[in-house]
Short mmCIF file of C-alpha atoms and ligand atoms in Angstrom, two decimals:
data_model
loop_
_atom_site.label_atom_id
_atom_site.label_comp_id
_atom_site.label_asym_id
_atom_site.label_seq_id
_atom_site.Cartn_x
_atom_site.Cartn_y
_atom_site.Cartn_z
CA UNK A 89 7.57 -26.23 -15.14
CA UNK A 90 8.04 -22.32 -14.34
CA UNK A 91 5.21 -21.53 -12.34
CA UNK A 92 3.45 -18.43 -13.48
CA UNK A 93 3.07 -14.96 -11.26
CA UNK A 94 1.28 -11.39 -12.41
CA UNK A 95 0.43 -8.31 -11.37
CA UNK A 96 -3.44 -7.25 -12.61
CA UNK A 97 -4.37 -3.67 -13.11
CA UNK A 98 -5.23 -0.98 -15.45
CA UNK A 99 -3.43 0.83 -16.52
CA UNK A 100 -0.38 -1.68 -15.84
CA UNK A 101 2.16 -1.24 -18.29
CA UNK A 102 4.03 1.33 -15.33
CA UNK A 103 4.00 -1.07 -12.72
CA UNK A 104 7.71 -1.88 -11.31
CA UNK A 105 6.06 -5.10 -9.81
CA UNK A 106 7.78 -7.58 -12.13
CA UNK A 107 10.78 -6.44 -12.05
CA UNK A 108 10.92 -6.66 -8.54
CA UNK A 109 9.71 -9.85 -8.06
CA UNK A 110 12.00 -11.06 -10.86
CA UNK A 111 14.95 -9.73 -8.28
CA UNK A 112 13.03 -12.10 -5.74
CA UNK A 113 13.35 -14.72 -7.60
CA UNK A 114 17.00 -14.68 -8.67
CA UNK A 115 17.89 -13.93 -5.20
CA UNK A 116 15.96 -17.16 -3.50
CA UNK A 117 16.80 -19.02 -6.78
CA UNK A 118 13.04 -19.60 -7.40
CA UNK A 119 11.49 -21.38 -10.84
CA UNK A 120 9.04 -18.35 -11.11
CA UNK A 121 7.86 -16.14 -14.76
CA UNK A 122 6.10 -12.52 -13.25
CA UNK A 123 4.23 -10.24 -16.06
CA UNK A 124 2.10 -7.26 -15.82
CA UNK A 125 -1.65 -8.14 -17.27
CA UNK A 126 -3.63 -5.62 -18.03
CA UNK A 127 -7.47 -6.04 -17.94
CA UNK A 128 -10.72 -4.14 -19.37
CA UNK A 129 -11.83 -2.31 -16.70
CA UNK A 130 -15.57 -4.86 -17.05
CA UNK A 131 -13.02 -7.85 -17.33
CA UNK A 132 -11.32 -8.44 -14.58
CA UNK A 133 -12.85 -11.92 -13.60
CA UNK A 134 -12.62 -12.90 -16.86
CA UNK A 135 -8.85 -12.00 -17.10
CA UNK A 136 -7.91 -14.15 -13.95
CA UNK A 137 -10.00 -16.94 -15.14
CA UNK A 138 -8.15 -16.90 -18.45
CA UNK A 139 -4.57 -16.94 -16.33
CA UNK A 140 -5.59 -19.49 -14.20
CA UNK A 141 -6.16 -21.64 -17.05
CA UNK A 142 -3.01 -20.91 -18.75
CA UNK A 143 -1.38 -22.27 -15.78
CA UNK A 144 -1.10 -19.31 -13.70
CA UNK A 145 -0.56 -20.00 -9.92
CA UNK A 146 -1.23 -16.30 -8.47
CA UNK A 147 -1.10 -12.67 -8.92
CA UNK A 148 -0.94 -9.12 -7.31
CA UNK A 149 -3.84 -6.73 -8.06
CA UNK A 150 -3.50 -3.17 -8.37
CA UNK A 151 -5.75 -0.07 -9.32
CA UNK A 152 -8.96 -0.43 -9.60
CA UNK A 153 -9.25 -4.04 -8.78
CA UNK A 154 -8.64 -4.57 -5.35
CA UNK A 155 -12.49 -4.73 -4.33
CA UNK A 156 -13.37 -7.05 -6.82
CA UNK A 157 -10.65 -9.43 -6.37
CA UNK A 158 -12.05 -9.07 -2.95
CA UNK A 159 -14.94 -10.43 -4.05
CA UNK A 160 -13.60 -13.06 -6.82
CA UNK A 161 -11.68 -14.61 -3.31
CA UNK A 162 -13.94 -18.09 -2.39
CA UNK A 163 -11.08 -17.80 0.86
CA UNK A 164 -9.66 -14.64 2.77
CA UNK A 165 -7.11 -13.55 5.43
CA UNK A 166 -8.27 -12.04 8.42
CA UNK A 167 -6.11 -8.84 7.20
CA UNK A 168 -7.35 -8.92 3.72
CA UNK A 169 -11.15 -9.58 5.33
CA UNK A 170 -10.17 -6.37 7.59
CA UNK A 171 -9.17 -4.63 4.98
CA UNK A 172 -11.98 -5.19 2.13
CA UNK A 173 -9.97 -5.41 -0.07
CA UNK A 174 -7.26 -7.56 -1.83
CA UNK A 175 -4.07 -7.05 -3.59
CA UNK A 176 -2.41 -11.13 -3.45
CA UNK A 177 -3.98 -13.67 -4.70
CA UNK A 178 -3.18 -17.54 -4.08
CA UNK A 179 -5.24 -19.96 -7.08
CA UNK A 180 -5.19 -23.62 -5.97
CA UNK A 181 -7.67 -26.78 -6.54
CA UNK A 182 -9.40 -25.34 -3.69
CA UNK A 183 -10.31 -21.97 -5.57
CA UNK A 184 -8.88 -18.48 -4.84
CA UNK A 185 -7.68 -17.36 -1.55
CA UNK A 186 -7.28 -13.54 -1.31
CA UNK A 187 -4.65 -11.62 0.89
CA UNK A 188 -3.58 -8.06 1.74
CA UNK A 189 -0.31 -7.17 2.02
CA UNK A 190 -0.18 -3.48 1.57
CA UNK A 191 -0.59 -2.57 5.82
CA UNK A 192 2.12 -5.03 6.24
CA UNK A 193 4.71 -3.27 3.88
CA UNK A 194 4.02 0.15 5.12
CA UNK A 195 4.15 -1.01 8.51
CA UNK A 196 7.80 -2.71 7.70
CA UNK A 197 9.07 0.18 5.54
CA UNK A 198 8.67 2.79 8.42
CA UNK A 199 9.58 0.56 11.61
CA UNK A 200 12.49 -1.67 9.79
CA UNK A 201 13.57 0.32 7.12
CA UNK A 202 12.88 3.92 8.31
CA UNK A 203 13.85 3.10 12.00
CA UNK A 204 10.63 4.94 13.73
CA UNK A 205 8.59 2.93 16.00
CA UNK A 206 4.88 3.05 15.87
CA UNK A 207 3.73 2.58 19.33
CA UNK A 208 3.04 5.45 21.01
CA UNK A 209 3.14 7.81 18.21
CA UNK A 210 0.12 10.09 17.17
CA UNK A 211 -0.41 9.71 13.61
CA UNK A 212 -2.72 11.27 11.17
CA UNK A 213 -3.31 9.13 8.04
CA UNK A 214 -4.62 11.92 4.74
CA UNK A 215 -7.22 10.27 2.67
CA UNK A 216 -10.10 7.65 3.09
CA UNK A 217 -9.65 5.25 -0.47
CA UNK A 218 -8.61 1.74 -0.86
CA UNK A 219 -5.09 2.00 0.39
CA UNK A 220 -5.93 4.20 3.59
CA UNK A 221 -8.73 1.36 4.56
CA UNK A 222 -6.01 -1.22 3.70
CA UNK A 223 -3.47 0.17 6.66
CA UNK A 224 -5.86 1.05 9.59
CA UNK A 225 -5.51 -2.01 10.97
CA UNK A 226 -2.19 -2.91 10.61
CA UNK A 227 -1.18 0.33 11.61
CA UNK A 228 -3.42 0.30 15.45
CA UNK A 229 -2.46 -3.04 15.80
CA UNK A 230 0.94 -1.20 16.41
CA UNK A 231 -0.30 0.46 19.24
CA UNK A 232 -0.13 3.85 18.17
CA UNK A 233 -0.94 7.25 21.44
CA UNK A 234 -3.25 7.67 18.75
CA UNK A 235 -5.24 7.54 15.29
CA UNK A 236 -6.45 10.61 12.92
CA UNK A 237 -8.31 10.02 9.79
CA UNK A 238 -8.69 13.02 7.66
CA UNK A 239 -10.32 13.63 4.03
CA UNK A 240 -11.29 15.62 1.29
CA UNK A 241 -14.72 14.12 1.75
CA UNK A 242 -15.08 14.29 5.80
CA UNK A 243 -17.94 11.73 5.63
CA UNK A 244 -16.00 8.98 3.94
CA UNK A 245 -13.33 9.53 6.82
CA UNK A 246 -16.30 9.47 9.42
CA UNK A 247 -17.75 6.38 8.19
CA UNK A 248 -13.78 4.94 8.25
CA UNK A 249 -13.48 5.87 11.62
CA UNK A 250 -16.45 4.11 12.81
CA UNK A 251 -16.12 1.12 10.94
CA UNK A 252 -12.43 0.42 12.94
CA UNK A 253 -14.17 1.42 16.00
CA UNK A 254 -13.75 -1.88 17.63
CA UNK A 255 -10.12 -1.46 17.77
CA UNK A 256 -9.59 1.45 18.59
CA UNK A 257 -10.62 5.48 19.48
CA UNK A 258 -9.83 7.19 15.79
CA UNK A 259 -10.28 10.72 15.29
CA UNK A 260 -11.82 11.62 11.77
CA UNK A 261 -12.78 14.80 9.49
CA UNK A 262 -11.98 17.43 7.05
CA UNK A 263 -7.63 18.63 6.85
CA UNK A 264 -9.16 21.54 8.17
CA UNK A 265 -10.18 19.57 11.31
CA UNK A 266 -6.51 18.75 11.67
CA UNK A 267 -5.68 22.51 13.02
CA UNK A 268 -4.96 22.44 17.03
CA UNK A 269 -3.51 19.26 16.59
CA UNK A 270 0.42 17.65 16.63
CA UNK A 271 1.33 14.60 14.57
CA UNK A 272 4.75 12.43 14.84
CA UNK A 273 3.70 10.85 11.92
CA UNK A 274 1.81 12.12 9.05
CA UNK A 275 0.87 9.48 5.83
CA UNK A 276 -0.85 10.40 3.14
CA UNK A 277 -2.93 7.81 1.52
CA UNK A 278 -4.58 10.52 -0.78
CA UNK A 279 -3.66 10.30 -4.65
CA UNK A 280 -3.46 13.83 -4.70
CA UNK A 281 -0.19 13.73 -5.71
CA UNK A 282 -0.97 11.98 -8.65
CA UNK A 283 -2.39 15.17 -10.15
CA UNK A 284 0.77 17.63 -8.79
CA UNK A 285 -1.71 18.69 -6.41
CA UNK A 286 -1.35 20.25 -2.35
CA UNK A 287 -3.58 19.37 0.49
CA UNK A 288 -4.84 22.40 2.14
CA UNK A 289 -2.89 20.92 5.76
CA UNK A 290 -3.02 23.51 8.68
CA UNK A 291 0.44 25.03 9.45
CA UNK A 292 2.28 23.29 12.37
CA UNK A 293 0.65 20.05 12.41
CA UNK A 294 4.36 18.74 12.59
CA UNK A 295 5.85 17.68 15.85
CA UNK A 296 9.35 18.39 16.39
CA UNK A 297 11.61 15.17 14.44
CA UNK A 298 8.23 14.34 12.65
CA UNK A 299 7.99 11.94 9.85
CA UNK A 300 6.17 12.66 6.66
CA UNK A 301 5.17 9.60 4.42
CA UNK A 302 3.99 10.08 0.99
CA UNK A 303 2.51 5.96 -0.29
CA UNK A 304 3.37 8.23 -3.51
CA UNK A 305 6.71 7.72 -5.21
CA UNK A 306 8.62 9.01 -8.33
CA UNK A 307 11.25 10.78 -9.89
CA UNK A 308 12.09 13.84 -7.50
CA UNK A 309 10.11 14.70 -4.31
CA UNK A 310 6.58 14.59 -4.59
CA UNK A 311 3.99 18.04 -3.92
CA UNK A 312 3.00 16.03 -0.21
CA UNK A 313 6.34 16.04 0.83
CA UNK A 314 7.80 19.39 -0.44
CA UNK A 315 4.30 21.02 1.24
CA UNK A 316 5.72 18.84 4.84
CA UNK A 317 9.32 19.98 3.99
CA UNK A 318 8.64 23.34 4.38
CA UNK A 319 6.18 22.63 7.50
CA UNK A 320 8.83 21.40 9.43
CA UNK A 321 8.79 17.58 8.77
CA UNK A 322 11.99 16.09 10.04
CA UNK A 323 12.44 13.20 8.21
CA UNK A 324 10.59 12.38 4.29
CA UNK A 325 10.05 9.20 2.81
CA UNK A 326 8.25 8.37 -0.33
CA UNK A 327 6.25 4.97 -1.06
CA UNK A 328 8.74 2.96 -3.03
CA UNK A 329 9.93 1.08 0.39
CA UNK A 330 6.41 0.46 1.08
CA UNK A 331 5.90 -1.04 -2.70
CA UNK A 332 9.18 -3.06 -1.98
CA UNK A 333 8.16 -4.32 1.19
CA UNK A 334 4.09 -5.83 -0.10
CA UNK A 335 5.61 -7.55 -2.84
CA UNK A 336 7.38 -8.71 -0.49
CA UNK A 337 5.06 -10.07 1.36
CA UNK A 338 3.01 -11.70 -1.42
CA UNK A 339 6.53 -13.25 -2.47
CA UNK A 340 6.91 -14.99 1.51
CA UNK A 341 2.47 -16.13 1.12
CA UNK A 342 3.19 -17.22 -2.45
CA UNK A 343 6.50 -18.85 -1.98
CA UNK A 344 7.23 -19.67 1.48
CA UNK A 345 10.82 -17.88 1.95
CA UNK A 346 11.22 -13.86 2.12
CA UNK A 347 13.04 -11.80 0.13
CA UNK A 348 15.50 -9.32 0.94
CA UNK A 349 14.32 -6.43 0.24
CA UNK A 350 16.99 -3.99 0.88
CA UNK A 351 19.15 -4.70 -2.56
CA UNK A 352 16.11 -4.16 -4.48
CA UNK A 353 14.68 -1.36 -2.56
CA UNK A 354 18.52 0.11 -3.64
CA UNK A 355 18.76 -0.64 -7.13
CA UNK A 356 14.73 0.03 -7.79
CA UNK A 357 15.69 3.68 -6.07
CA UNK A 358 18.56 3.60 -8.72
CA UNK A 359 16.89 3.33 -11.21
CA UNK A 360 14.48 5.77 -10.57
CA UNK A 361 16.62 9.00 -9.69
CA UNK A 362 18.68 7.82 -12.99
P1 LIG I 439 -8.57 5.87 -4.11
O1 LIG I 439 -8.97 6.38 -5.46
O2 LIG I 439 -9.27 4.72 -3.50
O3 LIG I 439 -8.65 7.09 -3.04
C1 LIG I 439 -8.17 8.36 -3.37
C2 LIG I 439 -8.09 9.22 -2.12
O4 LIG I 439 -7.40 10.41 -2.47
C3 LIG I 439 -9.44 9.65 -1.56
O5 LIG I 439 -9.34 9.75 -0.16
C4 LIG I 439 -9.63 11.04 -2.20
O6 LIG I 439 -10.44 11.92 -1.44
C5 LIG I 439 -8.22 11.55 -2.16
N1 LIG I 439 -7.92 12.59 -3.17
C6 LIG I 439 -7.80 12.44 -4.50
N2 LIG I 439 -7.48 13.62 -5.08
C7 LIG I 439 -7.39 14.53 -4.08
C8 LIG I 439 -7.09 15.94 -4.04
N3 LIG I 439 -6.79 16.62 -5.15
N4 LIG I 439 -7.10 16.55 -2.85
C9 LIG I 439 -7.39 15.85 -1.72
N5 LIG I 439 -7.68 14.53 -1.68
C10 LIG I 439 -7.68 13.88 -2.86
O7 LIG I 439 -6.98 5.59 -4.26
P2 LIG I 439 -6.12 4.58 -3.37
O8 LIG I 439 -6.53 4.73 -1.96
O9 LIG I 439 -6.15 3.23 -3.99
O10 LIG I 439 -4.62 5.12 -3.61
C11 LIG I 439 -4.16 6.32 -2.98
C12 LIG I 439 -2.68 6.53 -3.29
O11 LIG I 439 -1.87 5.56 -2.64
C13 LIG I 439 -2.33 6.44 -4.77
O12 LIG I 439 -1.47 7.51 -5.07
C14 LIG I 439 -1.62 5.12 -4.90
O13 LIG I 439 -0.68 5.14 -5.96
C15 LIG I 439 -0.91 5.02 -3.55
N6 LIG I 439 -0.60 3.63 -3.16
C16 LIG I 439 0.72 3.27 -3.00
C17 LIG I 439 1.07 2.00 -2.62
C18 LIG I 439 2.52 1.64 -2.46
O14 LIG I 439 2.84 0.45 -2.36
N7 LIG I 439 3.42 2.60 -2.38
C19 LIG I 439 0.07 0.95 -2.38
C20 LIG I 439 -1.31 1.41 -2.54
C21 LIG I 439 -1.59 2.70 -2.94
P3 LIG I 439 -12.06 11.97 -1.61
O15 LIG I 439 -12.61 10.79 -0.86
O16 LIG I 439 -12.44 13.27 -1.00
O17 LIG I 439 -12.33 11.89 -3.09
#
C-alpha cells in the first residue's frame, strides 16, 4: 500500500512541499502519496489524529504549528528538543516522534550548496521567531568567530541569547545595536519580507565578500536582499535551497535514503522565475 506523507499548516494551499517531495520520491523510486492539509487554526491535533487514522505514516508542519506539534510529540530529537519546536513528524505504534529539520537545511544550503564555510565566520542572525530559535543551534554547533541575535523586539532576542547560553557567547539586541559591528554572514529569520517591508540595518554592517541570506524566497529578489545589495553584500541567496534541503531531511528520517536535492532545487528555481 502507498504509504501516506503531508505537509500541515495554515494557510497551506502555497506550500511547494509536495511537489518536492513527489520529485523525492520518483527519484529514489519510493511507494509514497504527499498532500498539503490544511487545518483550523484550534484543530491541529485533531487534524493529525484524523490522518493518522486514515493511514497516514508522517508529515511536515509549517506556520503556525510548529510549537504545538512540539507538544503533540510523546518522542523528540535532541535538535527538535533544542529547538522547541517541530516541523517532521514520524507516527508509529509507539506514538509520535517529533524532529527538526529546518537548522539542518540552512546549515547544508549555505556550506554545500552556497560553498561558504561556517566556522570562523561572524554572523548576525535578524529576527527572534520560530525559525531563528530553530537554527541557533545548528548554526554554533558550526563553530562560528561568533553569534549576533538581533530583533525588532530586543527582549525576545535577549531572552534567545540567554537561553543558548550554554553553548555559546551570543551577542543580542535591537538592529540598531548592530552599528560598530562587521558581519560575514548576515540571515534574516524575520518575516519582514513577507509584508515588502526593510529592516532599519546600520550602513556597513557588511564585511568585504559578505553573504546575505534571506530564509525568504519568491519571484524576484526580496526587500532583505535588495536593502544588502546595495550595502555591499557580496554574494545573495534566498531561502528556496534552505526549503529544498529540510524536506530533505525529513525525506532521509522518514525514509531512510536522501534525496538529491540539486535537480529539484533547479527545476523548483525554474519554476519560480517562469
Ligand atoms: P515568527 O512569526 O515566529 O517570527 C517573526 C519574526 O519576524 C519576529 O522576530 C518578528 O519580530 C520579525 N518581524 C516581523 N515583521 C517585522 C518587521 N516589519 N520588521 C522587523 N521585524 C519583523 O515567524 P517565523 O520565525 O516562523 O518565520 C520567519 C520567516 O522565515 C518567514 O518569512 C518564513 O517564511 C521563513 N522561513 C523559511 C523557511 C525555509 O525553509 N526557507 C523555514 C522556516 C521559516 P518581533 O519579535 O519584533 O515581532
Amino acid at each position: 500500500m502507498t504509504d501516506r506523507y503531508c505537509v500541515l499548516g495554515n494557510p497551506v494551499a502555497h506550500s511547494r512541499s509536495p511537489v518536492i517531495h513527489a520529485q523525492f520520491a520518483a527519484q529514489r523510486g519510493q511507494d509514497m502519496s504527499y498532500e498539503a492539509v490544511l487545518a483550523p487554526a484550534d484543530g491541529f491535533a485533531e487534524t493529525v489524529a484524523q490522518f493518522v487514522a486514515a493511514g497516514g505514516k508522517g508529515a511536515n508542519v509549517t506556520v503556525p504549528f510548529k510549537e504545538e506539534a512540539f507538544r503533540l510529540s510523546t518522542r523528540r530529537s535532541a535538535r527538535a528538543e533544542r529547538a522547541g519546536a517541530v516541523n517532521t513528524l514520524v507516527f508509529g505504534e509507539a506514538g509520535v516522534f517529533g524532529d527538526n529539520t529546518d537548522g539542518a537545511g540552512l546549515v547544508r544550503d549555505i556550506e554545500a550548496n552556497l560553498g561558504v564555510a561556517l566556522a570562523g565566520k561572524r554572523i548576525l542572525l535578524l529576527g527572534a521567531g520560530g525559525a531563528a530559535r530553530g537554527v541557533i543551534a545548528p548554526l554554533l554547533a558550526c563553530r562560528p568567530a561568533s553569534l549576533f541575535i538581533a530583533n525588532r523586539n530586543a527582549d525576545k532576542a535577549e531572552a534567545l541569547a540567554k537561553e543558548f547560553s550554554d553553548l555559546a557567547v551570543v551577542d543580542a539586541g535591537n538592529f540598531a545595536k548592530t552599528a560598530g559591528h562587521c558581519f560575514d554572514i548576515v540571515i534574516n529569520a524575520t518575516s519582514a519580507s513577507l509584508s515588502g517591508a526593510s529592516l532599519p540595518l546600520p550602513a556597513e554592517i557588511y564585511a568585504p565578500g559578505s553573504l546575505a541570506y534571506d530564509m525568504m524566497y519568491g519571484k524576484g529578489e526580496t526587500p532583505f536582499l535588495a536593502q544588502a545589495r546595495q550595502q555591499g553584500a557580496a554574494l545573495l541567496a534566498d531561502g528556496l535551497g534552505m526549503l529544498v534541503e529540510q524536506a530533505a531531511e525529513a525525506f532521509l528520517v522518514w525514509r531512510g535514503v536522501r534525496p538529491e536535492t540539486a535537480p529539484v532545487l533547479a527545476e523548483l528555481r525554474r519554476q519560480l522565475t517562469a
